[in-house]
Amino acid sequence: MYPVMLSLRGRRCLVVGGGGVALRKVEGLVAEGAQVTVVAPGPMEALTKLAAAGEISLDRRHYQSPEAGQFALAFAATDDREVNRTVFRDAEAANVWANVADDPELCSFHLPARVQRGSLQLAVASAGEAPFVVRRIRQLFERRFGPEWGEWLAAAARFREAVLELGAERAEREQRFDAFFGATVDPQRLTARVPSAAEEAHLLSGPQPAIHPPGVFPKIESVPPAERGGGEGGKRLGFVSLVGAGPGDAGLLTIKGRQRMLGADAVVCDRLALTALPCDLPARVALHGVGKEAGHHPVRQEEIGALLVRLARQGKRVVRFKGGDPYVFGRGGEEAEVLARAQIPFEVVPGVTAGVSVPAYAGIPVTHRREAVRVTMVTAHEAAKATGHQVRWDLLGADPHATLLGYMGVTTLPSVVAKLLAAGLSPDTPAAMVQRGTTSAQRVVISTIEQLPQAVADAGIGPPALFVIGPTVRHAAELDWFGSRPLFGHRLVMVSPVGPLGERLELQGVEVVPVPLPVTPSARLVMDALPLTGCVLQNANEVEAFDEERDGVGWSPEVVAWCVGHDTAERARQLGWTKVVEVAEPAEAEALVALLGERL
Ligand code: SAH
């Protein structure tokens, strides 16, 4: 197989077939400026729309042999193998390149899987021998190559033009290209960045091009003051919003927080905040994950501060996205100090802290008339330390009409409980531990304070979890509005906008992950943030779009594909989905909710 990139502008291309697979081919061809003719007796609506908009010519009829011979490229994607074969033979006879979907024998060329970042394209192929590998490698690249590569390529193209204009010798040109690459690409992490105007000028004009060893980024201090977001020379001033993501339920992000996210150039995100990341974040927003991840070391606090400063000094609008509220046990105060000292303008967009929201979702009001007249939020982490400012557990234990909200208190729970009991708190005081509150993974353990450590250990509860100690915990069973919803615990992907069906499902207790098509990088992070249980698919197109996503860590073979209509289910089975449930068309919200209720 010999790889080429074809220029299709103005070329006549034939697509035989009118379903989802044909549509995808058509869209790809139209995007490259090809002159597309579709032949199909019963084309799907999306194709008739493209025809009505003048994007393609659509012939509503059967394929007429040997018309494929009159085109530059021919595609066949019908479910009739005879028709596909005829198209292929006609094309072969006329020396026209032909491709039959899912039929390697009837292909004179294959389409590689590709990852596109602006004009940068990575194509992956296996000569048809192991298509499953291709999909996985594509996905790997899709995840590893961030959206910044598109911008970077545009900058590289500009840089090349500028170097050519200098009229230098070839060796010197190559040296400058090396310098550009070395200064802007981190080969270990596969990240790239657009150099600032001053850096670019430096790379162009220096008598000796500055060559950084590969992967070593020039330090921010080397950037001249005018570049540092000081507002001089008409440069845009960088700005940082410290935004609280809320406790996990994406609906608990504030309106202002969402606005800042959608308008940002870069988002620096904690792991705990991932479920609240807007799935419709434009792909141009650069995402930086700094949370703890299995197998990865968390980014150190100083590095987070330095990253915020660096991004802001590039003139960017930056969102620091933190779980709960940024100033409640989130080290937001320290980050704000770093910004203030670097003279970078910032704001705080408070979030719903776990302390008040997680108990509410577990059926616990944190205050209650005559029962609890004081609320204390405390970091239980401190209990592990022998020195420094210690929590006065003795004072907290002495107040029976109070609610105690303990953050970061799973491992230290036994010692905290011992201290509170020693201070005189009644061993019968109701107490709860709530893990991943407000999400589909929420788990609640209710007990007395004395029994709580054992109950938590028995249930295998681990962080992130919050403990609640105080008389109001006794209301939890009666006020359990969230965990008792019939479909609680389910986490379903749906194509956004989710419409009335999405809302109905949510009220039944489903955590709906609304994913736009094409799938955005932020939606991928959200899908992977917690295990998914299902995916609602309305047509074959959606099946194909999500088929590309199924290797994400949120997806397991247990994820059920709820397919609306026979064709949708058929496509899912063809692509090897194992748990396929067919839902009759049209899927009325009520009917689907009822079905899910029965089957889940
Ligand atoms: N700034 C955050 C707290 C950060 S400290 C806020 O305002 O909520 C992290 C601790 O918060 C966790 O160890 C846990 O105790 C608590 N926490 C955060 N989200 C939680 C959730 N969804 N469920 C239970 N506890 C949570």
XYZ file of C-alpha atoms and ligand atoms in Angstrom:
626
model
C 0.000 0.000 0.000
C 1.386 3.319 -1.057
C 0.238 6.333 0.946
C -0.768 9.530 -0.822
C -2.702 12.660 0.132
C -5.069 13.490 -2.687
C -6.081 16.974 -3.685
C -9.759 16.610 -4.480
C -10.658 20.232 -5.057
C -13.072 20.331 -8.001
C -12.691 16.596 -8.705
C -15.775 14.576 -9.483
C -16.371 11.869 -6.895
C -19.143 9.277 -6.817
C -20.753 7.913 -3.678
C -23.242 5.075 -4.171
C -25.431 4.595 -1.126
C -27.636 6.777 1.041
C -27.030 5.710 4.659
C -24.807 6.805 7.499
C -21.611 5.308 6.092
C -22.160 7.045 2.748
C -22.891 10.275 4.581
C -19.582 10.165 6.395
C -17.713 9.678 3.124
C -19.695 12.518 1.535
C -18.928 14.891 4.384
C -15.230 14.119 4.203
C -15.167 14.670 0.451
C -17.189 17.896 0.565
C -14.866 19.253 3.257
C -11.976 18.840 0.809
C -13.787 20.676 -1.967
C -14.663 17.641 -4.102
C -17.581 17.767 -6.512
C -19.700 14.959 -5.108
C -22.477 12.988 -6.785
C -24.537 10.697 -4.584
C -26.607 7.925 -6.140
C -29.212 6.377 -3.851
C -32.893 5.564 -4.270
C -33.731 6.402 -0.646
C -31.123 8.776 0.770
C -31.183 9.727 4.451
C -32.350 13.179 5.389
C -28.892 14.596 6.039
C -28.023 13.865 2.392
C -31.143 15.538 1.005
C -30.278 18.567 3.113
C -26.767 18.703 1.669
C -28.296 18.497 -1.808
C -30.817 21.238 -1.023
C -27.934 23.418 0.184
C -26.183 22.862 -3.140
C -23.247 21.041 -1.534
C -23.701 17.819 -3.519
C -25.744 16.565 -6.454
C -28.106 13.820 -5.461
C -29.587 11.302 -7.901
C -32.478 9.436 -6.314
C -32.206 6.244 -8.285
C -30.325 2.963 -8.478
C -26.768 2.821 -9.663
C -26.495 2.590 -13.472
C -23.562 0.563 -14.736
C -20.956 1.644 -15.871
C -21.283 5.238 -14.642
C -18.551 4.860 -11.987
C -16.036 5.039 -14.848
C -16.742 8.729 -15.328
C -15.431 9.843 -11.937
C -12.053 10.437 -10.350
C -12.906 8.356 -7.274
C -15.793 6.012 -6.591
C -17.191 4.891 -3.241
C -19.839 2.264 -2.675
C -21.574 1.936 0.679
C -24.815 0.115 -0.016
C -25.979 -2.973 1.841
C -26.248 -4.860 -1.476
C -22.961 -6.619 -2.181
C -23.875 -7.077 -5.866
C -24.288 -3.348 -6.358
C -21.026 -2.691 -4.522
C -19.263 -5.255 -6.689
C -20.614 -3.694 -9.900
C -19.443 -0.247 -8.851
C -16.004 -1.653 -8.101
C -15.775 -3.536 -11.426
C -16.918 -0.531 -13.466
C -14.356 1.619 -11.713
C -11.574 -0.911 -12.257
C -12.420 -1.198 -15.948
C -12.075 2.567 -16.355
C -8.943 2.930 -14.188
C -10.883 4.758 -11.513
C -9.876 4.258 -7.873
C -12.649 2.624 -5.896
C -13.468 1.866 -2.281
C -16.261 -0.330 -0.969
C -17.019 0.236 2.696
C -16.123 -2.686 4.974
C -15.087 -4.884 2.044
C -11.285 -4.936 1.650
C -11.456 -7.203 -1.413
C -13.434 -4.586 -3.273
C -11.026 -1.731 -2.653
C -8.270 -0.380 -4.844
C -7.493 2.032 -2.015
C -8.156 2.141 1.711
C -8.980 5.161 3.781
C -6.605 5.621 6.676
C -7.903 6.520 10.089
C -6.849 10.063 10.723
C -6.277 12.608 13.388
C -6.635 16.184 12.278
C -5.341 19.269 14.024
C -5.838 22.171 11.669
C -3.760 21.401 8.586
C -1.733 18.812 10.453
C -2.922 15.319 9.591
C -1.753 12.016 11.002
C -2.947 9.028 9.012
C -2.902 5.466 10.332
C -3.328 2.357 8.217
C -2.669 -1.390 8.388
C -3.236 -2.335 4.711
C -6.563 -3.723 5.847
C -4.860 -6.429 7.907
C -5.769 -5.366 11.415
C -8.329 -2.574 11.343
C -8.909 -2.924 15.104
C -5.350 -1.818 15.736
C -5.811 1.173 13.486
C -8.764 2.389 15.486
C -6.888 2.064 18.753
C -3.766 3.771 17.487
C -5.847 6.571 16.070
C -7.462 6.956 19.450
C -4.094 7.007 21.142
C -2.986 9.835 18.866
C -6.335 11.555 19.258
C -5.701 11.702 22.979
C -1.999 12.443 22.879
C -2.071 15.236 20.304
C -3.879 18.159 21.877
C -5.807 20.780 19.929
C -2.859 23.164 20.194
C -1.112 21.307 17.365
C -3.440 22.937 14.836
C -2.488 26.437 15.918
C 1.121 25.365 16.143
C 1.126 24.125 12.554
C -0.313 27.425 11.362
C 2.478 29.212 13.260
C 5.051 26.849 11.729
C 3.730 27.633 8.244
C 4.017 31.377 8.928
C 7.518 30.854 10.270
C 8.507 28.947 7.150
C 7.273 31.779 4.922
C 9.246 34.286 6.963
C 12.409 32.156 6.783
C 12.046 31.756 3.017
C 11.718 35.509 2.661
C 15.073 35.943 4.373
C 16.576 34.213 1.327
C 19.129 32.322 3.419
C 21.084 29.250 2.357
C 19.504 25.874 2.795
C 21.695 24.863 5.747
C 20.810 28.030 7.633
C 17.133 27.605 6.870
C 17.226 24.095 8.306
C 18.998 25.412 11.379
C 16.210 27.920 11.948
C 13.563 25.261 11.431
C 15.362 23.099 14.009
C 15.416 26.023 16.388
C 11.694 26.624 15.901
C 10.923 22.968 16.479
C 13.202 22.675 19.497
C 11.721 25.741 21.134
C 8.076 24.890 20.584
C 7.745 21.102 20.736
C 8.128 18.922 23.786
C 8.785 15.497 22.225
C 8.407 13.612 25.508
C 4.971 14.912 26.300
C 3.983 15.431 22.656
C 2.887 18.962 23.311
C 3.471 22.005 21.150
C 3.023 25.691 21.679
C 2.843 28.752 19.506
C 5.850 30.997 20.106
C 5.184 34.595 21.091
C 5.838 37.295 18.491
C 9.027 38.313 20.283
C 10.328 34.757 20.397
C 9.526 34.295 16.759
C 11.383 37.471 15.874
C 14.302 36.205 17.913
C 14.305 32.853 16.128
C 14.260 34.677 12.804
C 16.681 37.489 13.350
C 19.428 36.241 15.660
C 22.838 36.020 13.952
C 23.043 32.477 15.312
C 19.647 30.887 15.627
C 18.967 29.996 19.243
C 18.829 26.233 19.392
C 17.286 24.721 22.460
C 17.928 21.069 23.008
C 14.801 19.170 22.004
C 12.096 19.376 24.609
C 13.702 22.152 26.604
C 11.362 25.081 26.517
C 12.826 28.534 26.889
C 12.207 29.790 30.406
C 9.549 32.419 30.813
C 12.175 34.828 32.172
C 13.739 34.950 28.722
C 10.614 36.585 27.349
C 10.948 40.360 27.228
C 8.804 42.399 29.643
C 6.547 43.694 26.875
C 5.439 40.104 26.336
C 4.535 39.517 29.938
C 0.972 40.617 29.773
C 1.859 44.000 31.217
C -0.487 45.679 28.783
C 2.331 47.494 27.005
C 2.431 47.691 23.256
C -1.278 46.881 22.953
C -0.741 43.272 24.063
C -3.761 41.542 25.495
C -3.491 41.184 29.232
C -3.708 37.642 30.548
C -6.350 36.917 33.123
C -7.029 34.008 35.462
C -10.408 32.916 36.822
C -10.276 30.538 39.778
C -13.513 28.678 39.134
C -15.216 26.274 41.519
C -16.491 23.203 39.677
C -18.899 22.103 42.388
C -18.918 18.618 43.918
C -19.247 16.515 40.744
C -22.768 16.870 39.343
C -22.154 18.931 36.187
C -25.389 20.833 36.803
C -23.913 22.366 39.938
C -21.360 24.457 38.061
C -22.409 28.115 38.313
C -23.546 30.074 35.261
C -20.617 32.425 35.628
C -18.199 29.530 35.935
C -19.564 28.020 32.741
C -19.280 31.327 30.901
C -15.646 31.680 31.919
C -14.924 28.126 30.767
C -16.487 28.636 27.344
C -14.580 31.877 26.819
C -11.217 30.578 28.002
C -8.049 29.970 25.986
C -6.783 27.445 28.501
C -8.288 25.420 31.342
C -6.131 23.966 34.088
C -8.208 21.210 35.597
C -8.129 19.144 38.785
C -9.038 15.499 38.566
C -11.944 15.838 40.987
C -13.426 18.559 38.776
C -13.481 16.456 35.603
C -17.106 15.305 35.805
C -18.207 18.955 35.816
C -16.181 19.952 32.771
C -18.601 21.268 30.109
C -18.715 18.667 27.311
C -19.343 21.452 24.800
C -16.076 23.204 25.560
C -14.799 24.345 22.144
C -11.880 22.237 20.937
C -9.708 25.373 20.738
C -9.642 25.583 24.555
C -6.363 23.977 25.628
C -6.907 21.542 28.496
C -4.218 20.949 31.103
C -4.880 18.168 33.604
C -3.001 18.580 36.859
C -4.812 16.133 39.102
C -3.706 12.850 40.541
C -4.053 10.004 38.102
C -3.298 6.351 38.539
C 0.263 5.801 37.438
C 1.051 9.497 37.148
C 2.429 11.792 39.771
C 0.237 14.756 40.498
C 1.632 18.046 39.300
C 3.283 19.792 42.242
C 1.610 22.869 43.678
C 4.505 25.159 42.664
C 4.278 23.879 39.122
C 0.572 24.621 38.980
C 1.262 28.191 40.073
C 4.035 28.506 37.496
C 1.773 27.120 34.765
C -0.965 29.650 35.568
C 1.567 32.483 35.480
C 3.085 31.275 32.228
C -0.267 30.937 30.464
C -1.446 34.321 31.686
C 1.765 35.974 30.561
C 1.131 34.666 27.086
C -1.941 36.922 27.162
C -4.351 34.041 27.649
C -7.664 33.888 29.436
C -7.076 31.068 31.848
C -9.519 29.135 33.985
C -8.214 27.259 36.987
C -10.930 24.667 37.449
C -11.072 23.230 40.948
C -13.410 20.799 42.665
C -16.056 22.283 44.975
C -15.153 25.824 45.951
C -11.641 27.071 45.187
C -11.146 28.562 48.639
C -12.446 25.635 50.675
C -9.568 23.236 51.340
C -8.521 23.521 47.728
C -5.317 25.550 48.012
C -7.032 28.226 45.938
C -5.752 30.849 48.335
C -2.171 29.851 47.595
C -2.755 29.994 43.859
C -4.344 33.433 44.156
C -1.289 34.617 46.099
C 1.030 33.429 43.355
C -1.029 35.388 40.826
C -1.211 38.508 42.977
C 2.551 38.463 43.492
C 3.127 38.054 39.754
C 0.760 41.006 39.199
C -1.576 38.938 37.124
C -5.195 40.064 37.307
C -7.513 37.349 38.570
C -10.973 36.688 39.944
C -12.610 34.003 42.024
C -15.823 32.341 40.867
C -16.988 30.448 43.953
C -18.349 26.958 43.601
C -20.725 24.752 45.510
C -18.548 23.169 48.144
C -18.833 19.453 48.912
C -19.631 20.245 52.546
C -23.106 21.589 51.822
C -23.989 19.762 48.603
C -22.829 16.224 49.293
C -24.883 15.906 52.513
C -27.923 17.347 50.666
C -27.646 14.596 48.024
C -27.343 12.048 50.835
C -30.566 13.283 52.452
C -28.860 15.280 55.205
C -29.721 18.951 55.878
C -26.620 20.512 57.405
C -28.678 22.745 59.681
C -32.098 22.047 61.155
C -34.142 24.132 63.524
C -33.388 23.245 67.127
C -31.203 20.293 66.116
C -28.135 21.793 64.526
C -27.442 25.471 64.961
C -23.836 25.487 63.947
C -21.897 24.009 61.033
C -18.180 23.379 61.055
C -16.152 22.553 57.999
C -12.917 20.909 58.922
C -10.006 19.244 57.216
C -9.602 15.911 58.868
C -6.284 15.457 57.123
C -4.717 17.574 59.847
C -5.416 14.853 62.371
C -2.587 12.804 60.886
C 0.010 15.453 61.591
C 1.850 15.677 64.860
C 2.904 19.280 64.463
C 1.496 22.533 63.103
C -1.937 23.990 63.704
C -4.086 21.222 65.028
C -7.838 21.007 64.816
C -9.369 21.435 68.298
C -11.355 18.195 68.151
C -11.866 18.559 71.883
C -13.899 21.743 71.370
C -15.805 20.297 68.423
C -16.663 17.195 70.399
C -18.167 19.266 73.168
C -21.033 20.696 71.067
C -23.950 18.304 70.469
C -26.091 20.804 68.493
C -23.710 21.135 65.621
C -22.934 19.477 62.306
C -19.341 18.571 61.625
C -18.326 18.283 57.969
C -15.006 16.500 57.567
C -13.080 16.865 54.314
C -10.265 14.471 53.453
C -11.128 12.268 56.381
C -11.260 8.653 55.220
C -7.899 7.455 56.472
C -7.888 9.545 59.627
C -11.485 8.715 60.579
C -10.629 6.290 63.425
C -8.354 8.806 65.152
C -10.841 11.663 64.654
C -13.641 9.587 66.153
C -11.474 8.637 69.128
C -10.731 12.306 69.794
C -14.380 13.366 69.540
C -15.525 10.586 71.865
C -12.794 11.465 74.321
C -14.091 15.047 74.275
C -17.506 13.856 75.380
C -19.484 13.501 72.137
C -22.187 10.880 72.635
C -21.256 7.566 70.969
C -24.847 7.425 69.600
C -24.464 10.643 67.596
C -25.608 9.876 64.030
C -22.812 9.970 61.489
C -22.358 9.390 57.755
C -19.596 8.976 55.227
C -20.400 9.902 51.605
C -18.153 8.931 48.732
C -18.258 10.765 45.365
C -21.410 12.573 46.419
C -23.752 14.090 43.790
C -22.504 11.695 41.070
C -23.654 8.331 39.743
C -20.901 6.787 41.880
C -22.275 8.191 45.147
C -22.137 5.789 48.086
C -23.452 6.547 51.545
C -22.708 4.782 54.817
C -24.843 5.759 57.800
C -24.126 4.727 61.341
C -23.446 6.084 64.794
C -20.202 7.876 65.325
C -18.872 5.023 67.362
C -19.613 2.459 64.653
C -18.717 4.626 61.674
C -15.033 3.678 61.250
C -15.925 -0.016 61.112
C -18.896 0.565 58.800
C -16.720 2.615 56.432
C -14.039 -0.040 56.399
C -16.612 -2.798 55.788
C -18.109 -0.889 52.877
C -14.669 -0.291 51.402
C -15.202 3.449 51.106
C -12.185 5.403 49.898
C -11.484 9.017 48.973
C -12.939 11.347 47.896
C -15.410 11.122 50.722
C -16.830 13.503 53.249
C -18.002 12.667 56.742
C -20.969 14.269 58.393
C -21.375 14.019 62.152
C -24.336 15.468 64.011
C -28.004 15.030 64.908
C -29.384 15.904 61.458
C -27.866 12.779 59.919
C -30.863 10.944 61.343
C -33.050 12.450 58.552
C -31.061 10.738 55.837
C -33.427 7.802 55.255
C -36.576 9.945 55.080
C -35.021 12.651 52.902
C -33.114 10.379 50.543
C -34.370 11.970 47.302
C -31.266 11.245 45.204
C -30.003 7.751 45.944
C -33.572 6.397 45.886
C -34.341 7.502 42.331
C -35.213 4.432 40.242
C -32.339 4.771 37.769
C -29.774 6.072 40.254
C -26.250 4.830 39.586
C -26.556 4.888 35.812
C -24.310 7.046 33.740
C -25.446 7.343 30.137
C -23.836 9.065 27.206
C -26.254 10.889 24.904
C -25.643 13.133 21.938
C -26.302 16.717 22.947
C -28.558 18.603 23.003
C -30.209 15.919 25.089
C -33.761 17.326 24.839
C -36.727 16.130 26.884
C -35.456 12.545 26.985
C -32.285 13.668 28.730
C -34.225 15.636 31.287
C -36.632 12.771 31.958
C -33.735 10.380 32.458
C -32.045 12.793 34.806
C -35.139 13.090 36.957
C -35.212 9.302 37.127
C -31.715 9.401 38.590
C -29.521 8.900 35.527
C -26.316 10.897 35.251
C -26.511 12.063 31.644
C -23.265 12.881 29.852
C -24.258 15.157 26.961
C -21.675 14.694 24.214
C -21.628 16.900 21.107
C -20.677 15.487 17.701
C -17.961 15.592 16.625
C -16.815 14.475 20.062
C -14.854 17.215 21.831
C -11.669 16.635 23.856
C -13.485 17.803 27.007
C -16.319 15.299 26.437
C -13.705 12.546 26.266
C -12.345 13.556 29.652
C -15.846 13.643 31.114
C -16.743 10.221 29.679
C -13.576 8.777 31.191
C -14.009 10.448 34.588
C -16.357 7.747 35.977
C -17.546 4.384 34.649
C -20.322 4.602 32.066
C -23.228 2.160 32.109
C -24.825 2.939 28.764
C -25.031 4.992 25.643
C -28.209 6.130 23.884
C -27.732 5.973 20.106
C -30.331 7.475 17.780
C -28.896 6.505 14.391
C -26.057 4.687 12.642
C -24.053 7.888 12.469
C -24.018 8.152 16.240
C -23.016 4.484 16.512
C -20.017 5.178 14.293
C -19.075 8.323 16.162
C -19.070 6.526 19.520
C -17.458 3.413 18.141
C -14.310 5.507 17.967
C -14.608 6.294 21.655
C -15.134 2.853 23.082
C -11.538 2.342 24.171
C -11.753 5.172 26.685
C -11.380 4.168 30.336
C -14.995 5.121 31.111
C -16.157 2.446 28.668
C -16.266 -1.231 29.511
C -17.745 -4.143 27.557
C -20.665 -3.854 29.986
C -21.754 -0.520 28.536
C -25.188 -1.048 26.993
C -25.914 0.485 23.601
C -29.558 1.629 23.661
C -30.190 1.788 19.931
C -33.201 3.589 18.540
C -34.447 1.714 15.469
C -33.393 -1.471 13.750
C -30.717 0.057 11.489
C -29.010 1.660 14.434
C -28.899 -1.622 16.356
C -27.713 -3.455 13.236
C -24.822 -1.055 12.775
C -23.842 -1.430 16.433
C -23.792 -5.223 16.107
C -21.789 -4.993 12.876
C -19.180 -2.927 14.647
C -18.900 -5.499 17.375
C -20.852 -3.904 20.207
C -21.822 -6.751 22.514
C -24.603 -5.313 24.651
C -27.080 -3.963 22.129
C -30.696 -3.265 23.058
C -33.032 -2.259 20.260
C -35.579 0.425 21.105
C -38.566 0.835 18.770
C -38.742 3.998 16.680
C -39.781 6.691 17.327
C -38.298 6.758 20.793
C -40.733 8.786 22.824
C -39.109 9.973 25.997
C -41.655 8.185 28.182
C -41.298 4.877 26.365
C -37.531 4.872 26.532
C -37.503 5.835 30.184
C -39.933 3.006 30.932
C -37.835 0.531 28.967
C -34.629 1.582 30.663
C -36.432 1.286 33.979
C -37.377 -2.301 33.183
C -34.102 -3.399 31.687
C -31.471 -1.587 33.713
N -12.535 22.553 47.330
C -13.274 21.329 47.560
C -12.613 20.429 48.573
C -11.246 19.960 48.181
S -10.537 18.873 49.342
C -14.693 21.694 47.970
O -14.992 22.833 48.228
O -15.530 20.795 48.008
C -11.024 17.304 48.740
C -12.009 16.682 49.676
O -13.295 17.230 49.449
C -12.189 15.209 49.485
O -11.191 14.473 50.157
C -13.547 14.999 50.105
O -13.472 14.986 51.498
C -14.267 16.264 49.720
N -15.068 16.087 48.499
C -14.978 16.794 47.369
N -15.892 16.369 46.465
C -16.576 15.373 47.063
C -17.645 14.531 46.677
N -18.205 14.634 45.469
N -18.102 13.624 47.547
C -17.555 13.504 48.776
N -16.539 14.267 49.185
C -16.054 15.196 48.357
